[in-house]
Amino acid sequence: MTLSMVEIAKRAGVSVATVSRVMNKKGGYGKATGEKVEAIIKEAGYQKNEMASGLKRKFTRSIGVIIPNVVTNYFGLIVEGIEEEARKNGYSILLAHSGNGGEHFEHALATLTERRVSGLIFVSVQTTDDDYDLVKQSTTPHIFISSDSDTQDFSKIKIDDYQAALEATRYLIGKGHKKIGLVGLNPTDKVAGEPRIKGYRRAFEEANLQLDEKWIISGDFGVETAEKGVEISLDQIDTTALFCASDEAAIGAMKACRKKGLNVPEDISIMGFDDSTTAKLCYPELTTVHQPLFEMGSQSVFKIIQAIETNDVIESDIVPFDIIERESVVSLT
C-alpha cells in the first residue's frame, strides 16, 4: 500500500510539516504523535530515506509553481512570464494554490514534490517557520518571487518594497500633496505590507510632515476591501491623495470616491502599484508603481533551469521599479 505524505498526515491527524519532522527526527512533537506517525509510515511500507525523498530532485522537465491565488492581474502577469519561458525551453509548469499558508502551503508543496517536479517557484507566498523547514529539506532548485524570504537563506526575485513606497510617497509629496492616505495593505504582511508602510512613513518624516494614523486604511490588495475601507474612511479624513497597495485597490478607491461625489484627479488623486493591465483600462488611467511582473516570472524560470542543468547556485535579484505617470494624479503646486 502506497501513501503520500499528505495522506499520512491526514491519517495521523497532523500537518505535513509534522510528518516531515518525525521523518527527519527534528523534534517539536510529542512522543505519542511521533509513534503514531512512525506506525503509519511503517504500515505503508515506507523506509525513512524514501519518505525524505518526497522533496528530492528528479529530472522531469516540469516546474512547480505555488501561488496564493490566480484571480488578480498581478499573479496573472507573473504566471504568463513563467509559462512563456518554460515553454521556450521545453518545460511544463504545474500550478498549486497555497491559500494563506500553513496546511494549504504544506499540501501544495507535498503535491508538487510527489509529482517529482524539477524546480519550484514560490510566488508571494505567506509562510510559517514550519513551511520554511519543509523547503529547506528540498534538494529541488527553488526560488521565491516577492515572498517573505528576507529573513531566510533562500534565493529570491523581488523589488525593494520599502524603497518603492518611499519613492511613490515622495512623488506625491513633490506634487504638493501633504495629506496622503495609504490604502489596501495589511500591516502584518511581511512580504509587502510592513516594508511599504515603513517606506510611506519615512517619506513623511523626511518632509517633516505630520502623518495622521487614520490615513492608513488596511486591506488585502483587492478591489472590494479597498472600496469599503475608503468609503468608510472618506468622511473622517481629508486627504488630497491616496496611495494604493495595488492597481486593483486603486480601482476600489476610485469607486468609493465616485460614490462620495469626488472626481479623480480633480478632487482627489489616486496612485496604484504594480502597473498591471488594470492600470491602463480604468478611467482615468492610473499613475502607478511599475513592477516588471512578467519579467520576474520569466527570470525565475531562467534561473531555475540553469540550476537544474548546471547545479549552479541560484543568485537573488532585486529588480528595478519605476513610477509610471498617467492621468490619476494632479499637481497642487
mmCIF file of C-alpha atoms in Angstrom:
data_model
loop_
_atom_site.group_PDB
_atom_site.id
_atom_site.type_symbol
_atom_site.label_atom_id
_atom_site.label_comp_id
_atom_site.label_asym_id
_atom_site.label_seq_id
_atom_site.Cartn_x
_atom_site.Cartn_y
_atom_site.Cartn_z
ATOM 1 C CA MET A 1 0.000 0.000 0.000
ATOM 2 C CA THR A 2 1.459 3.370 -1.050
ATOM 3 C CA LEU A 3 0.572 6.591 0.743
ATOM 4 C CA SER A 4 1.662 10.148 0.025
ATOM 5 C CA MET A 5 2.961 12.484 2.720
ATOM 6 C CA VAL A 6 -0.375 14.316 2.612
ATOM 7 C CA GLU A 7 -2.280 11.054 3.141
ATOM 8 C CA ILE A 8 -0.004 10.041 6.023
ATOM 9 C CA ALA A 9 -0.563 13.453 7.631
ATOM 10 C CA LYS A 10 -4.336 13.064 7.253
ATOM 11 C CA ARG A 11 -4.321 9.577 8.786
ATOM 12 C CA ALA A 12 -2.247 10.768 11.728
ATOM 13 C CA GLY A 13 -4.297 13.938 12.169
ATOM 14 C CA VAL A 14 -1.183 16.126 11.930
ATOM 15 C CA SER A 15 0.344 18.529 9.419
ATOM 16 C CA VAL A 16 2.690 17.572 6.603
ATOM 17 C CA ALA A 17 5.369 19.571 8.436
ATOM 18 C CA THR A 18 4.958 17.332 11.491
ATOM 19 C CA VAL A 19 5.308 14.223 9.322
ATOM 20 C CA SER A 20 8.494 15.745 7.934
ATOM 21 C CA ARG A 21 9.843 16.497 11.429
ATOM 22 C CA VAL A 22 9.131 12.935 12.585
ATOM 23 C CA MET A 23 10.711 11.553 9.452
ATOM 24 C CA ASN A 24 13.871 13.597 9.998
ATOM 25 C CA LYS A 25 13.943 13.279 13.813
ATOM 26 C CA LYS A 26 13.857 17.081 14.193
ATOM 27 C CA GLY A 27 11.701 17.162 17.332
ATOM 28 C CA GLY A 28 8.928 19.622 18.086
ATOM 29 C CA TYR A 29 6.276 16.934 18.543
ATOM 30 C CA GLY A 30 5.070 14.729 21.376
ATOM 31 C CA LYS A 31 6.090 11.110 21.903
ATOM 32 C CA ALA A 32 2.602 9.827 21.119
ATOM 33 C CA THR A 33 2.472 11.841 17.897
ATOM 34 C CA GLY A 34 5.855 10.528 16.797
ATOM 35 C CA GLU A 35 4.883 6.941 17.474
ATOM 36 C CA LYS A 36 1.588 7.345 15.623
ATOM 37 C CA VAL A 37 3.226 8.830 12.525
ATOM 38 C CA GLU A 38 6.014 6.230 12.533
ATOM 39 C CA ALA A 39 3.453 3.425 12.788
ATOM 40 C CA ILE A 40 1.571 4.735 9.747
ATOM 41 C CA ILE A 41 4.818 5.120 7.796
ATOM 42 C CA LYS A 42 5.781 1.548 8.672
ATOM 43 C CA GLU A 43 2.336 0.217 7.785
ATOM 44 C CA ALA A 44 2.533 1.986 4.424
ATOM 45 C CA GLY A 45 5.824 0.263 3.707
ATOM 46 C CA TYR A 46 7.976 3.366 3.569
ATOM 47 C CA GLN A 47 11.609 3.454 4.549
ATOM 48 C CA LYS A 48 12.916 6.636 6.156
ATOM 49 C CA ASN A 49 15.049 7.591 3.167
ATOM 50 C CA GLU A 50 12.114 7.032 0.810
ATOM 51 C CA MET A 51 9.985 9.435 2.808
ATOM 52 C CA ALA A 52 12.745 12.000 2.785
ATOM 53 C CA SER A 53 12.794 11.743 -0.995
ATOM 54 C CA GLY A 54 9.391 13.406 -1.058
ATOM 55 C CA LEU A 55 11.364 16.573 -1.725
ATOM 56 C CA LYS A 56 14.190 15.086 -3.769
ATOM 57 C CA ARG A 57 15.183 16.064 -7.295
ATOM 58 C CA LYS A 58 14.251 14.085 -10.357
ATOM 59 C CA PHE A 59 14.588 15.439 -13.886
ATOM 60 C CA THR A 60 11.055 15.645 -15.281
ATOM 61 C CA ARG A 61 11.157 18.877 -17.341
ATOM 62 C CA SER A 62 8.375 20.248 -15.165
ATOM 63 C CA ILE A 63 8.423 23.193 -12.770
ATOM 64 C CA GLY A 64 6.048 23.540 -9.838
ATOM 65 C CA VAL A 65 4.617 26.992 -9.107
ATOM 66 C CA ILE A 66 2.973 27.766 -5.765
ATOM 67 C CA ILE A 67 0.791 30.880 -5.569
ATOM 68 C CA PRO A 68 -1.865 32.121 -3.109
ATOM 69 C CA ASN A 69 -4.438 32.659 -5.897
ATOM 70 C CA VAL A 70 -4.761 33.473 -9.585
ATOM 71 C CA VAL A 71 -7.606 35.980 -9.538
ATOM 72 C CA THR A 72 -5.579 39.187 -9.910
ATOM 73 C CA ASN A 73 -3.633 40.689 -12.790
ATOM 74 C CA TYR A 74 -0.579 40.668 -10.518
ATOM 75 C CA PHE A 75 -0.401 36.876 -10.374
ATOM 76 C CA GLY A 76 -1.598 36.523 -13.947
ATOM 77 C CA LEU A 77 1.320 38.532 -15.352
ATOM 78 C CA ILE A 78 3.895 36.625 -13.297
ATOM 79 C CA VAL A 79 2.447 33.265 -14.359
ATOM 80 C CA GLU A 80 2.424 34.407 -18.012
ATOM 81 C CA GLY A 81 6.145 35.119 -17.740
ATOM 82 C CA ILE A 82 6.750 31.747 -16.102
ATOM 83 C CA GLU A 83 4.738 29.876 -18.738
ATOM 84 C CA GLU A 84 6.379 31.568 -21.724
ATOM 85 C CA GLU A 85 9.953 30.998 -20.535
ATOM 86 C CA ALA A 86 9.163 27.396 -19.568
ATOM 87 C CA ARG A 87 7.575 26.667 -22.941
ATOM 88 C CA LYS A 88 10.527 28.160 -24.852
ATOM 89 C CA ASN A 89 12.829 25.776 -23.007
ATOM 90 C CA GLY A 90 10.686 22.666 -23.343
ATOM 91 C CA TYR A 91 9.388 22.660 -19.765
ATOM 92 C CA SER A 92 5.831 22.417 -18.480
ATOM 93 C CA ILE A 93 4.500 24.017 -15.313
ATOM 94 C CA LEU A 94 2.240 22.687 -12.582
ATOM 95 C CA LEU A 95 0.288 25.228 -10.512
ATOM 96 C CA ALA A 96 -0.738 24.749 -6.884
ATOM 97 C CA HIS A 97 -2.504 27.149 -4.525
ATOM 98 C CA SER A 98 -1.111 27.867 -1.059
ATOM 99 C CA GLY A 99 -4.002 29.994 0.250
ATOM 100 C CA ASN A 100 -2.926 31.816 3.401
ATOM 101 C CA GLY A 101 -0.109 29.400 4.151
ATOM 102 C CA GLY A 102 0.086 26.758 6.875
ATOM 103 C CA GLU A 103 -1.600 23.494 5.923
ATOM 104 C CA HIS A 104 -2.544 24.823 2.480
ATOM 105 C CA PHE A 105 1.118 25.561 1.741
ATOM 106 C CA GLU A 106 2.209 22.155 3.047
ATOM 107 C CA HIS A 107 -0.385 20.410 0.904
ATOM 108 C CA ALA A 108 0.632 22.377 -2.204
ATOM 109 C CA LEU A 109 4.323 21.639 -1.656
ATOM 110 C CA ALA A 110 3.720 17.948 -0.970
ATOM 111 C CA THR A 111 1.502 17.623 -4.048
ATOM 112 C CA LEU A 112 4.103 19.132 -6.375
ATOM 113 C CA THR A 113 7.069 17.262 -4.938
ATOM 114 C CA GLU A 114 5.220 13.971 -5.160
ATOM 115 C CA ARG A 115 4.889 14.775 -8.884
ATOM 116 C CA ARG A 116 8.715 14.965 -8.923
ATOM 117 C CA VAL A 117 8.918 18.470 -10.376
ATOM 118 C CA SER A 118 12.435 19.514 -11.352
ATOM 119 C CA GLY A 119 12.147 23.011 -9.888
ATOM 120 C CA LEU A 120 9.920 25.057 -7.584
ATOM 121 C CA ILE A 121 8.842 28.708 -7.780
ATOM 122 C CA PHE A 122 7.050 30.343 -4.845
ATOM 123 C CA VAL A 123 5.090 33.490 -5.751
ATOM 124 C CA SER A 124 4.130 35.951 -2.983
ATOM 125 C CA VAL A 125 3.514 33.137 -0.516
ATOM 126 C CA GLN A 126 2.888 33.664 3.193
ATOM 127 C CA THR A 127 4.901 31.055 5.055
ATOM 128 C CA THR A 128 5.483 29.831 8.596
ATOM 129 C CA ASP A 129 8.743 28.569 10.099
ATOM 130 C CA ASP A 130 7.474 25.021 9.561
ATOM 131 C CA ASP A 131 6.897 25.816 5.888
ATOM 132 C CA TYR A 132 10.458 27.083 5.561
ATOM 133 C CA ASP A 133 11.739 23.930 7.257
ATOM 134 C CA LEU A 134 9.990 21.852 4.598
ATOM 135 C CA VAL A 135 11.537 23.906 1.802
ATOM 136 C CA LYS A 136 14.995 23.702 3.404
ATOM 137 C CA GLN A 137 14.844 19.909 3.221
ATOM 138 C CA SER A 138 14.336 20.055 -0.525
ATOM 139 C CA THR A 139 17.142 19.299 -2.942
ATOM 140 C CA THR A 140 14.921 20.635 -5.720
ATOM 141 C CA PRO A 141 16.112 24.015 -7.086
ATOM 142 C CA HIS A 142 13.753 26.707 -5.855
ATOM 143 C CA ILE A 143 13.287 30.468 -5.869
ATOM 144 C CA PHE A 144 10.883 32.939 -4.248
ATOM 145 C CA ILE A 145 9.217 35.784 -6.164
ATOM 146 C CA SER A 146 8.113 38.734 -3.984
ATOM 147 C CA SER A 147 7.886 36.496 -0.950
ATOM 148 C CA ASP A 148 8.770 36.819 2.724
ATOM 149 C CA SER A 149 12.217 35.294 2.425
ATOM 150 C CA ASP A 150 14.278 38.252 3.655
ATOM 151 C CA THR A 151 14.981 36.581 6.995
ATOM 152 C CA GLN A 152 15.618 33.200 5.368
ATOM 153 C CA ASP A 153 18.549 31.997 3.300
ATOM 154 C CA PHE A 154 16.607 31.486 0.075
ATOM 155 C CA SER A 155 17.096 32.761 -3.452
ATOM 156 C CA LYS A 156 14.594 35.420 -4.452
ATOM 157 C CA ILE A 157 13.493 37.886 -7.123
ATOM 158 C CA LYS A 158 11.681 40.994 -5.924
ATOM 159 C CA ILE A 159 11.636 44.761 -5.929
ATOM 160 C CA ASP A 160 12.644 46.769 -2.879
ATOM 161 C CA ASP A 161 9.147 47.325 -1.467
ATOM 162 C CA TYR A 162 10.369 49.781 1.158
ATOM 163 C CA GLN A 163 12.149 51.939 -1.423
ATOM 164 C CA ALA A 164 9.247 51.737 -3.879
ATOM 165 C CA ALA A 165 6.759 53.007 -1.289
ATOM 166 C CA LEU A 166 9.211 55.679 -0.142
ATOM 167 C CA GLU A 167 9.688 56.995 -3.675
ATOM 168 C CA ALA A 168 5.990 56.801 -4.529
ATOM 169 C CA THR A 169 5.113 58.838 -1.440
ATOM 170 C CA ARG A 170 7.937 61.276 -2.230
ATOM 171 C CA TYR A 171 6.440 61.628 -5.714
ATOM 172 C CA LEU A 172 3.049 62.598 -4.289
ATOM 173 C CA ILE A 173 4.642 64.991 -1.805
ATOM 174 C CA GLY A 174 6.577 66.526 -4.704
ATOM 175 C CA LYS A 175 3.235 67.156 -6.415
ATOM 176 C CA GLY A 176 2.203 69.255 -3.421
ATOM 177 C CA HIS A 177 0.201 66.617 -1.531
ATOM 178 C CA LYS A 178 0.692 66.767 2.232
ATOM 179 C CA LYS A 179 -2.253 64.616 3.298
ATOM 180 C CA ILE A 180 -1.783 61.234 1.667
ATOM 181 C CA GLY A 181 -3.748 58.115 2.524
ATOM 182 C CA LEU A 182 -2.330 54.589 2.243
ATOM 183 C CA VAL A 183 -4.893 52.040 1.065
ATOM 184 C CA GLY A 184 -5.072 48.253 0.927
ATOM 185 C CA LEU A 185 -2.047 46.970 2.864
ATOM 186 C CA ASN A 186 -2.030 44.526 5.768
ATOM 187 C CA PRO A 187 0.486 45.775 8.387
ATOM 188 C CA THR A 188 1.208 42.184 9.494
ATOM 189 C CA ASP A 189 2.122 41.144 5.944
ATOM 190 C CA LYS A 190 5.919 40.929 5.914
ATOM 191 C CA VAL A 191 6.086 40.439 2.149
ATOM 192 C CA ALA A 192 4.793 43.866 1.113
ATOM 193 C CA GLY A 193 2.632 45.385 3.842
ATOM 194 C CA GLU A 194 5.254 46.005 6.504
ATOM 195 C CA PRO A 195 8.055 47.341 4.252
ATOM 196 C CA ARG A 196 5.747 49.588 2.217
ATOM 197 C CA ILE A 197 4.177 51.091 5.318
ATOM 198 C CA LYS A 198 7.676 51.812 6.628
ATOM 199 C CA GLY A 199 8.618 53.486 3.340
ATOM 200 C CA TYR A 200 5.432 55.566 3.390
ATOM 201 C CA ARG A 201 6.125 56.701 6.954
ATOM 202 C CA ARG A 202 9.739 57.511 6.134
ATOM 203 C CA ALA A 203 8.687 59.877 3.338
ATOM 204 C CA PHE A 204 6.593 61.884 5.806
ATOM 205 C CA GLU A 205 9.491 62.031 8.257
ATOM 206 C CA GLU A 206 11.887 63.257 5.556
ATOM 207 C CA ALA A 207 9.479 66.018 4.541
ATOM 208 C CA ASN A 208 8.730 66.968 8.168
ATOM 209 C CA LEU A 209 5.040 66.349 7.545
ATOM 210 C CA GLN A 210 2.542 65.186 10.143
ATOM 211 C CA LEU A 211 1.028 61.764 9.453
ATOM 212 C CA ASP A 212 -2.461 61.020 10.774
ATOM 213 C CA GLU A 213 -2.855 57.299 11.567
ATOM 214 C CA LYS A 214 -6.424 57.481 10.238
ATOM 215 C CA TRP A 215 -4.942 57.894 6.777
ATOM 216 C CA ILE A 216 -3.739 54.275 6.810
ATOM 217 C CA ILE A 217 -6.643 52.150 5.543
ATOM 218 C CA SER A 218 -5.845 48.433 5.853
ATOM 219 C CA GLY A 219 -6.864 45.835 3.294
ATOM 220 C CA ASP A 220 -5.821 42.824 1.242
ATOM 221 C CA PHE A 221 -4.801 44.390 -2.113
ATOM 222 C CA GLY A 222 -8.275 43.703 -3.531
ATOM 223 C CA VAL A 223 -10.947 45.907 -5.096
ATOM 224 C CA GLU A 224 -13.746 45.214 -2.615
ATOM 225 C CA THR A 225 -11.820 45.736 0.624
ATOM 226 C CA ALA A 226 -10.271 48.935 -0.717
ATOM 227 C CA GLU A 227 -13.652 50.229 -1.841
ATOM 228 C CA LYS A 228 -15.256 49.503 1.524
ATOM 229 C CA GLY A 229 -12.318 50.856 3.506
ATOM 230 C CA VAL A 230 -12.112 54.110 1.574
ATOM 231 C CA GLU A 231 -15.887 54.590 1.554
ATOM 232 C CA ILE A 232 -15.980 54.301 5.357
ATOM 233 C CA SER A 233 -12.912 56.489 5.873
ATOM 234 C CA LEU A 234 -13.608 59.362 3.478
ATOM 235 C CA ASP A 235 -15.968 61.045 5.922
ATOM 236 C CA GLN A 236 -13.258 61.005 8.609
ATOM 237 C CA ILE A 237 -10.184 62.030 6.616
ATOM 238 C CA ASP A 238 -9.376 64.997 4.403
ATOM 239 C CA THR A 239 -6.617 63.549 2.247
ATOM 240 C CA THR A 240 -5.831 65.012 -1.166
ATOM 241 C CA ALA A 241 -4.255 61.800 -2.458
ATOM 242 C CA LEU A 242 -4.488 58.041 -1.914
ATOM 243 C CA PHE A 243 -1.516 55.732 -2.473
ATOM 244 C CA CYS A 244 -2.886 52.223 -3.024
ATOM 245 C CA ALA A 245 -1.319 48.794 -2.453
ATOM 246 C CA SER A 246 -2.204 47.536 -5.928
ATOM 247 C CA ASP A 247 -3.904 48.695 -9.088
ATOM 248 C CA GLU A 248 -6.946 46.660 -8.039
ATOM 249 C CA ALA A 249 -7.033 48.511 -4.712
ATOM 250 C CA ALA A 250 -6.798 51.778 -6.647
ATOM 251 C CA ILE A 251 -9.865 50.773 -8.678
ATOM 252 C CA GLY A 252 -11.723 50.127 -5.432
ATOM 253 C CA ALA A 253 -10.635 53.514 -4.085
ATOM 254 C CA MET A 254 -11.850 55.204 -7.281
ATOM 255 C CA LYS A 255 -15.255 53.555 -6.951
ATOM 256 C CA ALA A 256 -15.576 54.712 -3.342
ATOM 257 C CA CYS A 257 -14.591 58.269 -4.255
ATOM 258 C CA ARG A 258 -17.157 58.408 -7.048
ATOM 259 C CA LYS A 259 -19.854 57.178 -4.671
ATOM 260 C CA LYS A 260 -18.987 60.149 -2.467
ATOM 261 C CA GLY A 261 -19.203 62.542 -5.414
ATOM 262 C CA LEU A 262 -15.435 63.020 -5.752
ATOM 263 C CA ASN A 263 -13.808 63.176 -9.171
ATOM 264 C CA VAL A 264 -10.358 61.707 -9.834
ATOM 265 C CA PRO A 265 -7.993 63.525 -10.073
ATOM 266 C CA GLU A 266 -9.773 66.890 -9.823
ATOM 267 C CA ASP A 267 -10.954 66.349 -6.237
ATOM 268 C CA ILE A 268 -8.588 63.606 -5.098
ATOM 269 C CA SER A 269 -5.519 61.974 -6.655
ATOM 270 C CA ILE A 270 -5.094 58.198 -6.695
ATOM 271 C CA MET A 271 -1.888 56.234 -7.274
ATOM 272 C CA GLY A 272 -1.663 52.484 -7.808
ATOM 273 C CA PHE A 273 1.019 49.821 -7.541
ATOM 274 C CA ASP A 274 2.126 47.053 -9.975
ATOM 275 C CA ASP A 275 1.332 48.616 -13.383
ATOM 276 C CA SER A 276 -0.871 45.674 -14.275
ATOM 277 C CA THR A 277 -3.251 45.585 -17.247
ATOM 278 C CA THR A 278 -5.855 47.195 -14.998
ATOM 279 C CA ALA A 279 -3.858 50.431 -14.788
ATOM 280 C CA LYS A 280 -4.487 51.281 -18.453
ATOM 281 C CA LEU A 281 -8.056 50.003 -18.656
ATOM 282 C CA CYS A 282 -9.580 52.260 -15.997
ATOM 283 C CA TYR A 283 -10.561 55.924 -16.333
ATOM 284 C CA PRO A 284 -8.622 57.986 -15.670
ATOM 285 C CA GLU A 285 -5.613 55.790 -16.448
ATOM 286 C CA LEU A 286 -3.608 55.099 -13.308
ATOM 287 C CA THR A 287 -0.372 56.678 -12.267
ATOM 288 C CA THR A 288 1.315 53.699 -10.629
ATOM 289 C CA VAL A 289 4.493 51.973 -9.487
ATOM 290 C CA HIS A 290 5.684 49.610 -12.204
ATOM 291 C CA GLN A 291 6.876 46.160 -11.179
ATOM 292 C CA PRO A 292 8.340 44.075 -14.036
ATOM 293 C CA LEU A 293 5.988 41.200 -13.201
ATOM 294 C CA PHE A 294 6.190 39.302 -16.493
ATOM 295 C CA GLU A 295 9.977 39.613 -16.489
ATOM 296 C CA MET A 296 10.190 38.447 -12.857
ATOM 297 C CA GLY A 297 8.286 35.300 -13.803
ATOM 298 C CA SER A 298 10.433 34.724 -16.866
ATOM 299 C CA GLN A 299 13.683 35.335 -14.991
ATOM 300 C CA SER A 300 12.719 32.918 -12.224
ATOM 301 C CA VAL A 301 12.322 30.106 -14.766
ATOM 302 C CA PHE A 302 15.616 31.004 -16.450
ATOM 303 C CA LYS A 303 17.396 30.762 -13.090
ATOM 304 C CA ILE A 304 15.645 27.507 -12.162
ATOM 305 C CA ILE A 305 16.562 25.850 -15.474
ATOM 306 C CA GLN A 306 20.182 26.962 -15.118
ATOM 307 C CA ALA A 307 20.283 25.391 -11.660
ATOM 308 C CA ILE A 308 18.642 22.175 -12.890
ATOM 309 C CA GLU A 309 21.019 21.752 -15.804
ATOM 310 C CA THR A 310 24.276 23.013 -14.248
ATOM 311 C CA ASN A 311 23.799 22.591 -10.476
ATOM 312 C CA ASP A 312 24.734 26.276 -10.104
ATOM 313 C CA VAL A 313 23.589 28.155 -7.005
ATOM 314 C CA ILE A 314 20.616 30.420 -7.765
ATOM 315 C CA GLU A 315 21.548 34.070 -7.232
ATOM 316 C CA SER A 316 19.000 36.513 -5.799
ATOM 317 C CA ASP A 317 17.967 39.635 -7.726
ATOM 318 C CA ILE A 318 16.481 42.916 -6.544
ATOM 319 C CA VAL A 319 14.832 44.160 -9.724
ATOM 320 C CA PRO A 320 14.199 47.821 -10.596
ATOM 321 C CA PHE A 321 10.849 49.582 -10.351
ATOM 322 C CA ASP A 322 9.591 52.777 -11.987
ATOM 323 C CA ILE A 323 6.887 55.339 -11.392
ATOM 324 C CA ILE A 324 4.618 55.492 -14.439
ATOM 325 C CA GLU A 325 2.821 58.824 -14.784
ATOM 326 C CA ARG A 326 -0.615 58.746 -16.347
ATOM 327 C CA GLU A 327 -3.789 60.686 -15.506
ATOM 328 C CA SER A 328 -4.892 59.926 -11.940
ATOM 329 C CA VAL A 329 -2.594 62.293 -10.027
ATOM 330 C CA VAL A 330 -2.834 66.073 -10.196
ATOM 331 C CA SER A 331 -0.218 68.579 -9.062
ATOM 332 C CA LEU A 332 -1.229 71.005 -6.311
ATOM 333 C CA THR A 333 1.854 73.194 -6.749
#
